[in-house]
Tab-separated table of N, CA and C in Angstrom:
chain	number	residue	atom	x	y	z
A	388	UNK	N	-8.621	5.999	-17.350
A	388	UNK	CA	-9.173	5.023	-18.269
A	388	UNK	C	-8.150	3.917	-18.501
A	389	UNK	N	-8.395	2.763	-18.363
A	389	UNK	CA	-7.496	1.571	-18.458
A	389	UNK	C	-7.574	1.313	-19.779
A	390	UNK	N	-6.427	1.372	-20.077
A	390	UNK	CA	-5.640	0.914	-21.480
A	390	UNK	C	-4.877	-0.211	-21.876
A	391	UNK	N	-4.752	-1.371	-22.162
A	391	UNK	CA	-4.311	-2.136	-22.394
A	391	UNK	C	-2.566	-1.461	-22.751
A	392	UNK	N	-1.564	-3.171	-22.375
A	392	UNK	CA	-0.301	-2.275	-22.781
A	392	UNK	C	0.170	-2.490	-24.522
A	393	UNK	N	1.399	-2.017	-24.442
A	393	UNK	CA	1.422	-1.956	-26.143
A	393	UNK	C	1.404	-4.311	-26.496
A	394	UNK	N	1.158	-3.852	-27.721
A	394	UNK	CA	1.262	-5.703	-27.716
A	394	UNK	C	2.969	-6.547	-27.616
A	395	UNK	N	3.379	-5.128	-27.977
A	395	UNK	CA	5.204	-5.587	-27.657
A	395	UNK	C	6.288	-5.151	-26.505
A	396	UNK	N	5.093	-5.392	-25.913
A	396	UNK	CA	5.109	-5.794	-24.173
A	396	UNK	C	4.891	-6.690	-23.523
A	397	UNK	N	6.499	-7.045	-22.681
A	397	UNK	CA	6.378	-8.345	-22.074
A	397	UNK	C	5.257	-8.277	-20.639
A	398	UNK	N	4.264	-8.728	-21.009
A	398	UNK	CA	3.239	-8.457	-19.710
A	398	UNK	C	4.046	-9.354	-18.372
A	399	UNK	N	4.808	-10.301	-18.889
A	399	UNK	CA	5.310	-11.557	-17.245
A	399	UNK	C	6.522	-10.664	-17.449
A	400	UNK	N	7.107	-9.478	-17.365
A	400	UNK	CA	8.406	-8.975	-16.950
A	400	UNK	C	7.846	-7.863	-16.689
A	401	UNK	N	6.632	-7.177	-16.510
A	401	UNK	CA	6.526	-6.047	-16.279
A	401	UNK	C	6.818	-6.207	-14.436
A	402	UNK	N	7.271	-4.727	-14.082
A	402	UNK	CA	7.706	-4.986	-12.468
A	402	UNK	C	6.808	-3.726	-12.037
A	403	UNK	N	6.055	-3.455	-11.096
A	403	UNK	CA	5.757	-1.731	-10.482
A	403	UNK	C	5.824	-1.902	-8.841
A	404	UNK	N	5.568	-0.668	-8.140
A	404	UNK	CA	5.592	-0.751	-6.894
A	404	UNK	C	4.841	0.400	-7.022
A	405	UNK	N	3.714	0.060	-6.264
A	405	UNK	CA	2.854	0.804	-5.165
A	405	UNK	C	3.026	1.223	-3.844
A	406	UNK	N	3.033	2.035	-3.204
A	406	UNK	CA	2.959	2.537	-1.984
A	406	UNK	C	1.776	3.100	-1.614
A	407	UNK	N	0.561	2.183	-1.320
A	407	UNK	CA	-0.868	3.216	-1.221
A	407	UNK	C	-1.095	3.833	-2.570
A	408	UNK	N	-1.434	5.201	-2.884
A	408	UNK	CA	-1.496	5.651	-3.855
A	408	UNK	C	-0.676	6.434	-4.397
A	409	UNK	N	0.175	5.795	-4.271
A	409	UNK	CA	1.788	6.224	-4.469
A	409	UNK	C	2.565	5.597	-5.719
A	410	UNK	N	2.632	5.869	-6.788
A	410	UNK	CA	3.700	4.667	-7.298
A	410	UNK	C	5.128	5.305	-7.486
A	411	UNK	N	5.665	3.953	-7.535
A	411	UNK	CA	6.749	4.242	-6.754
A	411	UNK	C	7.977	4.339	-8.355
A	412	UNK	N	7.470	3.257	-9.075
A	412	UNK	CA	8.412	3.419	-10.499
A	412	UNK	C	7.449	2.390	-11.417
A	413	UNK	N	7.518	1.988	-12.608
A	413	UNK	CA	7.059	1.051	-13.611
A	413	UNK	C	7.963	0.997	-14.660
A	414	UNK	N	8.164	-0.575	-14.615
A	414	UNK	CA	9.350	-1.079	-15.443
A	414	UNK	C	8.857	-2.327	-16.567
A	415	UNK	N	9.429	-1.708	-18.074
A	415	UNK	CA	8.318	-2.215	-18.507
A	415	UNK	C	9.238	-2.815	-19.945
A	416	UNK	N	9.437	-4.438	-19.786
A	416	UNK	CA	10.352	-4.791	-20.917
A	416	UNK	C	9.569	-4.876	-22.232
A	417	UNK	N	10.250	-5.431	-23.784
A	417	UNK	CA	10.054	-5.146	-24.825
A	417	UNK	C	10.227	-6.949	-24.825
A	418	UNK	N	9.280	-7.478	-25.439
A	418	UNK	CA	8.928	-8.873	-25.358
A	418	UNK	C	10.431	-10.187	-26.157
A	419	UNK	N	10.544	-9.146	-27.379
A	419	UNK	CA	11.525	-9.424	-28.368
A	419	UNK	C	12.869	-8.972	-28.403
A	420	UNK	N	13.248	-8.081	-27.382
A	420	UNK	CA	14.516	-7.187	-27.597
A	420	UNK	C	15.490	-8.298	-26.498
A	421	UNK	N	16.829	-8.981	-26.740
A	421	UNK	CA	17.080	-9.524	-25.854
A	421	UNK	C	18.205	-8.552	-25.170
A	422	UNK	N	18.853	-7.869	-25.953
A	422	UNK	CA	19.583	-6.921	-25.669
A	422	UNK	C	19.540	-5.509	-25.928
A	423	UNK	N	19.541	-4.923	-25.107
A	423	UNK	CA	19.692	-3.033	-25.331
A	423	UNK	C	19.719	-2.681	-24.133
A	424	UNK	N	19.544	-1.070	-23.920
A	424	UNK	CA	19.698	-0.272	-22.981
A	424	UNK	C	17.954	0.100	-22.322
A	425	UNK	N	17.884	0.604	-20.773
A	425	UNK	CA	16.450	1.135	-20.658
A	425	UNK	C	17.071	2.747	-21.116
A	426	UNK	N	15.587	2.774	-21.047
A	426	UNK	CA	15.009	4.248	-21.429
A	426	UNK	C	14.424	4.533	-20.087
A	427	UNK	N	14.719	5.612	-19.434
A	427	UNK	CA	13.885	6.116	-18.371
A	427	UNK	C	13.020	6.997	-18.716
A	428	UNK	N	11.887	7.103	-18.308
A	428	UNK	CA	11.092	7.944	-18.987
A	428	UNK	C	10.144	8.473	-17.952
A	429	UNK	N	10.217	9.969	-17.615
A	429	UNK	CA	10.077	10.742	-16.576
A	429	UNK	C	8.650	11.581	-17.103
A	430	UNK	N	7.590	11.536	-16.685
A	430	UNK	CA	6.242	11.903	-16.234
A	430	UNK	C	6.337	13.263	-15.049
A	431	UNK	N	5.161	13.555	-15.410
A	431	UNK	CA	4.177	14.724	-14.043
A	431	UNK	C	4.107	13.638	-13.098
A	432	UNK	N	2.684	13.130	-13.268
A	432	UNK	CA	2.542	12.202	-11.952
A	432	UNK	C	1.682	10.983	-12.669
A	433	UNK	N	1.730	10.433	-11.716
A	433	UNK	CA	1.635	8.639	-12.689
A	433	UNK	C	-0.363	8.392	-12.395
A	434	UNK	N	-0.494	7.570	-13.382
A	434	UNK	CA	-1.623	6.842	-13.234
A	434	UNK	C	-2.023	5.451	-12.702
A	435	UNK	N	-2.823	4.927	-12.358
A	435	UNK	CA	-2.858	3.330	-11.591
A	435	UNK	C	-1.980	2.661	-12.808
A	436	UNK	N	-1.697	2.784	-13.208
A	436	UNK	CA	-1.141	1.768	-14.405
A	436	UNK	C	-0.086	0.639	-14.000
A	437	UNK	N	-0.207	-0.631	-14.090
A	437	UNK	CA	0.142	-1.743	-13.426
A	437	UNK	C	0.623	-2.771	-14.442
A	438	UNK	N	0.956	-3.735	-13.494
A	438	UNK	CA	1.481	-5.022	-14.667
A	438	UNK	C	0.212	-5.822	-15.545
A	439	UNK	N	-1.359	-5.251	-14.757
A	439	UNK	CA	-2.142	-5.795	-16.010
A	439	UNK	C	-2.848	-4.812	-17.344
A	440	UNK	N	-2.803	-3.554	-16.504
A	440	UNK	CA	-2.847	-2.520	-17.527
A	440	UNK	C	-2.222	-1.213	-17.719
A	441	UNK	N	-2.283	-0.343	-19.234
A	441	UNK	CA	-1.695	0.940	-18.919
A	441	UNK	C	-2.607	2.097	-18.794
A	442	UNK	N	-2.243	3.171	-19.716
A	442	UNK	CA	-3.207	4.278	-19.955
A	442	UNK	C	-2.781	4.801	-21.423
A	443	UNK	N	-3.779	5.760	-21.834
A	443	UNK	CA	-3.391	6.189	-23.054
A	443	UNK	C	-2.288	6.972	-23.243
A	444	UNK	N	-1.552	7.600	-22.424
A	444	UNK	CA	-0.328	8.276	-22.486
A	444	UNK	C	0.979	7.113	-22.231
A	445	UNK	N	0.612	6.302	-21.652
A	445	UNK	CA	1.925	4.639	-21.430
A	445	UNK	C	1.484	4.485	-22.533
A	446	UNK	N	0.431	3.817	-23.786
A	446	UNK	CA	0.461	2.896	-24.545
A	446	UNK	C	0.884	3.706	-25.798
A	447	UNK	N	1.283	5.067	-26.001
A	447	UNK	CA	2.102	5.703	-26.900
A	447	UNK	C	2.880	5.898	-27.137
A	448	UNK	N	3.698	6.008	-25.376
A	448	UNK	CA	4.880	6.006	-25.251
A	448	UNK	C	5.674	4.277	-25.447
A	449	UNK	N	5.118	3.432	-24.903
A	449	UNK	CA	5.527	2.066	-25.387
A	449	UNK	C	5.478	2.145	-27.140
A	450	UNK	N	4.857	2.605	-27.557
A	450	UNK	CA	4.243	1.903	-29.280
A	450	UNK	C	5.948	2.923	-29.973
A	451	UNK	N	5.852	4.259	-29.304
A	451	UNK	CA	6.646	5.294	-29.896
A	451	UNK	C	8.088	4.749	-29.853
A	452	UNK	N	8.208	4.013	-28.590
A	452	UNK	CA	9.818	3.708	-28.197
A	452	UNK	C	10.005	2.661	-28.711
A	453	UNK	N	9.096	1.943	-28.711
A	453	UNK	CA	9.462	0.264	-29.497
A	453	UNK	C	9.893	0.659	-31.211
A	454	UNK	N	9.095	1.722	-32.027
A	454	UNK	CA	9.028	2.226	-33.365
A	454	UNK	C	10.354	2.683	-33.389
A	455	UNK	N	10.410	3.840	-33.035
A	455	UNK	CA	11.768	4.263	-33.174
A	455	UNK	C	13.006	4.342	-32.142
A	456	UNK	N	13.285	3.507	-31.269
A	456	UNK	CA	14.587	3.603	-30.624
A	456	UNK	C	14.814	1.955	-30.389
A	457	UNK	N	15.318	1.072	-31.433
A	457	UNK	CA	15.402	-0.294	-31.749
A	457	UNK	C	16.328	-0.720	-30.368
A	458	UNK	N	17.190	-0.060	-29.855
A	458	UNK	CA	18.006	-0.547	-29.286
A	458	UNK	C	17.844	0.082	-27.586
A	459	UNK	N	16.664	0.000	-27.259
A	459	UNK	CA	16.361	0.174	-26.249
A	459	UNK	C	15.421	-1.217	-25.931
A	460	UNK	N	15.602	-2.074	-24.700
A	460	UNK	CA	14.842	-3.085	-24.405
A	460	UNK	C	13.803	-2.969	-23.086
A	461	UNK	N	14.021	-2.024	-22.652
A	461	UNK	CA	13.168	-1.425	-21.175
A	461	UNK	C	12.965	-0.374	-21.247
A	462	UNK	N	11.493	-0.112	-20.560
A	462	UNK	CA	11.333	1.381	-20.495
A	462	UNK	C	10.953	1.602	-19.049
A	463	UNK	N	11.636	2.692	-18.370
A	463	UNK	CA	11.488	2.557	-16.928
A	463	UNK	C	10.857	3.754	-16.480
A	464	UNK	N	9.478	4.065	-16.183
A	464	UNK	CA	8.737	5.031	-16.040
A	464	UNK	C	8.867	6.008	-14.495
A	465	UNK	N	9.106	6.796	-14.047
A	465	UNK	CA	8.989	7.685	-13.281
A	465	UNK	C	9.066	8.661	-13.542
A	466	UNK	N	8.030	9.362	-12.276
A	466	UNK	CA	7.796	10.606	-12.414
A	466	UNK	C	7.828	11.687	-11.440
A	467	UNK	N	7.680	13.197	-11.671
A	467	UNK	CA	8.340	14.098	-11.206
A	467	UNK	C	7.588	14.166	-9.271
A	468	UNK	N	6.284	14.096	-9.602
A	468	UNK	CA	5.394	13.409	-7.898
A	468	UNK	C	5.044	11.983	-8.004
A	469	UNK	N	4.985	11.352	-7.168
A	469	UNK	CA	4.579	9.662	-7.206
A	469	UNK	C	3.290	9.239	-6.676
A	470	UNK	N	2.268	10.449	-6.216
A	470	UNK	CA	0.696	10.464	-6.088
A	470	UNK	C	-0.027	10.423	-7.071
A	471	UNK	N	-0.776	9.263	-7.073
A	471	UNK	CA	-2.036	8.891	-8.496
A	471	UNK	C	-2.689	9.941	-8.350
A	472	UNK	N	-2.690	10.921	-9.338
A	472	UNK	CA	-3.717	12.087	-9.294
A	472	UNK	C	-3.756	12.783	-10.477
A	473	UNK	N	-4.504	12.211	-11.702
A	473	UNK	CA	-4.094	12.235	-12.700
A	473	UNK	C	-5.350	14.028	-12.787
A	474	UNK	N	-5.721	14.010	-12.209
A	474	UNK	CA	-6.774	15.342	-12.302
A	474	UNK	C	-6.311	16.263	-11.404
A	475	UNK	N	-5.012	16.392	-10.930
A	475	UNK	CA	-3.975	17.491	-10.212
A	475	UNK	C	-5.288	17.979	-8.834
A	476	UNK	N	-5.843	17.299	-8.114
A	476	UNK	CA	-6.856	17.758	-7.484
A	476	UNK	C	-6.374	17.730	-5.895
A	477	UNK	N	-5.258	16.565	-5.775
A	477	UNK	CA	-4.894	16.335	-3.960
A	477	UNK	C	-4.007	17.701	-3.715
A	478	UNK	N	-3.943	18.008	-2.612
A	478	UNK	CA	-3.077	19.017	-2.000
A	478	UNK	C	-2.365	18.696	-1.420
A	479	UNK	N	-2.157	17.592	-0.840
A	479	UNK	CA	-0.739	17.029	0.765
A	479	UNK	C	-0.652	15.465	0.093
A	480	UNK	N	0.345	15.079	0.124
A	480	UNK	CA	1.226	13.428	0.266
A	480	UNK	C	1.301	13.849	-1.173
A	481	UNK	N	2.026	14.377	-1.841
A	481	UNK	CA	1.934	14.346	-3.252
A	481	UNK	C	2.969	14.012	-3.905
A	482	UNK	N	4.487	13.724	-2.984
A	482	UNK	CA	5.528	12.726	-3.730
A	482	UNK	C	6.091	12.184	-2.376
A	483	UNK	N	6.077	11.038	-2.560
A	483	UNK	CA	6.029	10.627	-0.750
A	483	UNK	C	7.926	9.892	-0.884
A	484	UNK	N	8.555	10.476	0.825
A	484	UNK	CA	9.881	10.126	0.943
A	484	UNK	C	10.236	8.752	0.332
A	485	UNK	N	9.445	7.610	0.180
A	485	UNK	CA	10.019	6.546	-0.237
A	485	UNK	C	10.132	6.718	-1.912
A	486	UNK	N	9.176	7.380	-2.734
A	486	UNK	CA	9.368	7.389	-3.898
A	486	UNK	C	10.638	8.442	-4.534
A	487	UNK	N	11.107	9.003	-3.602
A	487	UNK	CA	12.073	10.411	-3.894
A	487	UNK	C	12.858	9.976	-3.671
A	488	UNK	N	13.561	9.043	-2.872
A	488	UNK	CA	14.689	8.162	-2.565
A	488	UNK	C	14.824	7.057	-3.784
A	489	UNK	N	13.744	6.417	-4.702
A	489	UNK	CA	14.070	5.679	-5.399
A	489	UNK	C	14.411	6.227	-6.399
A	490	UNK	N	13.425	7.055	-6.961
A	490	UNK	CA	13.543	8.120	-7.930
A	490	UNK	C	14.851	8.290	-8.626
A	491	UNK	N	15.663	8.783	-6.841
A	491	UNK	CA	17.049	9.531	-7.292
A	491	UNK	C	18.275	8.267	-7.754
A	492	UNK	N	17.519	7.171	-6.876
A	492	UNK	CA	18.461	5.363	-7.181
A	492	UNK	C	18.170	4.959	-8.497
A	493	UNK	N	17.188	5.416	-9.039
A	493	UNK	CA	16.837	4.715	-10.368
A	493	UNK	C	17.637	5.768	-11.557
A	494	UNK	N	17.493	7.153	-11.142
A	494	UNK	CA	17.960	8.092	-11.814
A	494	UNK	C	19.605	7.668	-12.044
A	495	UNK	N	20.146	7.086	-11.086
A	495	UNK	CA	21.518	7.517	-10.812
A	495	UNK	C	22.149	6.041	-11.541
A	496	UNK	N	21.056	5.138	-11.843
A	496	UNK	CA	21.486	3.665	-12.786
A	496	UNK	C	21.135	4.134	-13.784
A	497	UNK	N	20.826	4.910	-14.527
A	497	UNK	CA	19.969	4.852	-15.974
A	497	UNK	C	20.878	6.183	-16.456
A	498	UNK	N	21.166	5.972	-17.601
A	498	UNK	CA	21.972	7.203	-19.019
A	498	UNK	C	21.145	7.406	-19.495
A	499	UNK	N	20.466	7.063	-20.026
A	499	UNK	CA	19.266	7.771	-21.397
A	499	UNK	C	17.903	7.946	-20.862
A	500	UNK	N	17.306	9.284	-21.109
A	500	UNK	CA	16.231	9.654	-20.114
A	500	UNK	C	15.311	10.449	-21.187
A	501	UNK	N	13.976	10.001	-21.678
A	501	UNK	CA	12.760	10.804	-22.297
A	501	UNK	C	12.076	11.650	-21.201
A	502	UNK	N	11.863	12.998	-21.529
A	502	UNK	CA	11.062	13.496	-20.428
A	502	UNK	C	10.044	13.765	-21.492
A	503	UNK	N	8.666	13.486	-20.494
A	503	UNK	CA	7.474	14.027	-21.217
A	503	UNK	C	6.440	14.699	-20.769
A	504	UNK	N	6.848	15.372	-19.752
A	504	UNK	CA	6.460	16.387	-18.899
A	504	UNK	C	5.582	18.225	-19.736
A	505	UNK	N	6.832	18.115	-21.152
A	505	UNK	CA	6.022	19.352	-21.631
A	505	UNK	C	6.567	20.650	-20.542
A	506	UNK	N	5.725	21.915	-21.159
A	506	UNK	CA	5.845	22.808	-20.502
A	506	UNK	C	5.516	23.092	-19.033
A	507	UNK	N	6.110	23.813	-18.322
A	507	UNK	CA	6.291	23.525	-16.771
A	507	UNK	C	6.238	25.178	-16.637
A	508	UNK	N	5.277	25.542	-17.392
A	508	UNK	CA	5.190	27.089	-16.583
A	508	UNK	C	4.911	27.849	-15.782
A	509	UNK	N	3.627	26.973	-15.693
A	509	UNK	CA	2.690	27.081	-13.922
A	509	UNK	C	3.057	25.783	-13.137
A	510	UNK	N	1.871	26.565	-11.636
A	510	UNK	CA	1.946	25.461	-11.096
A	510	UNK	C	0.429	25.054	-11.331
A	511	UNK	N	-0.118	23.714	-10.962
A	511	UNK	CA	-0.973	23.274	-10.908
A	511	UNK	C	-1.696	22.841	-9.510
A	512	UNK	N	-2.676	23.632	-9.088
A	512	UNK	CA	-3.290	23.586	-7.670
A	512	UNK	C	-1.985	23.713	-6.817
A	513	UNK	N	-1.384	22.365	-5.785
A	513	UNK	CA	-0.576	21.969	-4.858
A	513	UNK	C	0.689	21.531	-5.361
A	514	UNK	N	0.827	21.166	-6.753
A	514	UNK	CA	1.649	20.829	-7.403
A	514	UNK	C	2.735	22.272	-8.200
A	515	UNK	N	3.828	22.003	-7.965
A	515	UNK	CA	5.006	23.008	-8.150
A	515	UNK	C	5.959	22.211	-9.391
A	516	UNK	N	5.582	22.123	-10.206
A	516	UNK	CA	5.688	21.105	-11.496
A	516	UNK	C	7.347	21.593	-11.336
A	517	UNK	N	7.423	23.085	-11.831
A	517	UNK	CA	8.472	23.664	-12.415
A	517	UNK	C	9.606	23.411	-11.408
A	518	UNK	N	9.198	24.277	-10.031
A	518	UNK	CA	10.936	23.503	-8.791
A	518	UNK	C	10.865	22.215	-8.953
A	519	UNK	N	10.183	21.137	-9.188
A	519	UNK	CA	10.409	19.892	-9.179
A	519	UNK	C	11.200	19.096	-10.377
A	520	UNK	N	10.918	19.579	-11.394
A	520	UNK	CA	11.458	19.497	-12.295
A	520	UNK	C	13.186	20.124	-12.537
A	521	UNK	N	13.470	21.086	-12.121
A	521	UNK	CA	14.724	21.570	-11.786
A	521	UNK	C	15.465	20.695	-10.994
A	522	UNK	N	14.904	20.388	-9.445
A	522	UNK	CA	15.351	19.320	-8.671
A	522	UNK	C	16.007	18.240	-9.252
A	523	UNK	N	15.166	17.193	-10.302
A	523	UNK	CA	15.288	16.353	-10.823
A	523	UNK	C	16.338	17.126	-12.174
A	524	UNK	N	16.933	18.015	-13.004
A	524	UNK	CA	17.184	18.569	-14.038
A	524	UNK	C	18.590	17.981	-13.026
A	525	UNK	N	18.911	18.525	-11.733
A	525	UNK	CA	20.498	18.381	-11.456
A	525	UNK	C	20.679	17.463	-11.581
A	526	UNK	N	19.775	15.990	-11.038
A	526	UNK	CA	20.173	14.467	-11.201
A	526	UNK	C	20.644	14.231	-12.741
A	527	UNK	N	20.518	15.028	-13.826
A	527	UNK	CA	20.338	13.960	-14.923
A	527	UNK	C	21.732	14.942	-15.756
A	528	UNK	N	22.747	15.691	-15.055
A	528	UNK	CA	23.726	16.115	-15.570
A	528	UNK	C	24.855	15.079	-16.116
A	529	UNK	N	25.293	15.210	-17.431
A	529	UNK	CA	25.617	14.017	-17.971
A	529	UNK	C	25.157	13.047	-19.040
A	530	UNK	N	23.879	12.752	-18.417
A	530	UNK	CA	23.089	12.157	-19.154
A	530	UNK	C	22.459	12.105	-20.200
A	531	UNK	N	21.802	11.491	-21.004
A	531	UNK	CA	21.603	11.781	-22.319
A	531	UNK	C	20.328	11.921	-22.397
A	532	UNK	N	19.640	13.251	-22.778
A	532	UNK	CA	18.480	13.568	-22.103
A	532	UNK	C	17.595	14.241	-23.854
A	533	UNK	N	16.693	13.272	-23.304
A	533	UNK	CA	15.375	13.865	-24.937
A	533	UNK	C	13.915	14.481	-24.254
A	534	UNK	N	13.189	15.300	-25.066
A	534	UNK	CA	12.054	15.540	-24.700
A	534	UNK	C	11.170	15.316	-25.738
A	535	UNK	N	9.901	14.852	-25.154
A	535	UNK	CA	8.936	14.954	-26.394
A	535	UNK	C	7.684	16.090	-25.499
């Protein structure tokens, strides 16, 4: 369901990359903030959500981070697979080599990291939430790491 983004969102600085149905990251500035830090903020698997719209899980997380973390000016979205499949239904291409290579480049620029992934107890169909999530757990040693 297309969601408009939060209103204190710079819509002409938003950046994403697609790969087919792949996304690859979404970078998403704060209209008013001229200075701060991003927030990386790490997902299951992403939705079409683009520089003209979001979804209801982006437009909470924008409203939530703008409310309370003043000194954050970007929020840089990736997630744990980079296949649009918001109904866990595909079985094969489900985090494709170009998005796992950025993933780990974007991971390796960014200190402060929201995960909102939730519990990772099962797996879901083709999806192995939990090893993937571990994978990504070694990248972020150091780092300053929150969950909601």
């Amino acid at each position: 369901m297309d969601v408009p983004h939060y209103e204190k969102i710079d819509l002409n600085g938003i950046e994403t990359q697609f790969s087919g149905e792949h996304r690859l990251y979404l970078f998403l500035p704060f209209k008013d903030r001229i200075e701060g830090s991003t927030l990386c903020v790490i997902g299951q698997n992403p939705s079409f959500a683009n520089n003209e719209v979001g979804d209801k899980t982006l437009h909470y997380i924008e409203h939530l981070v703008y409310d309370k973390c003043p000194n954050v000016k970007n929020i840089l979205v990736l997630n744990l697979y980079s296949r649009v499949d918001t109904k866990k239904e595909k079985t094969q291409d489900l985090l494709s080599l170009q998005a796992a290579r950025i993933c780990r480049k974007l991971i390796k620029e960014c200190n402060d990291f929201l995960i909102i992934y939730g519990e990772l107890s099962s797996n879901q169909g083709a999806y192995r939430f939990e090893k993937r999530a571990i994978q990504i757990s070694k990248l972020l040693v150091g780092k300053n790491v929150y969950k909601l």
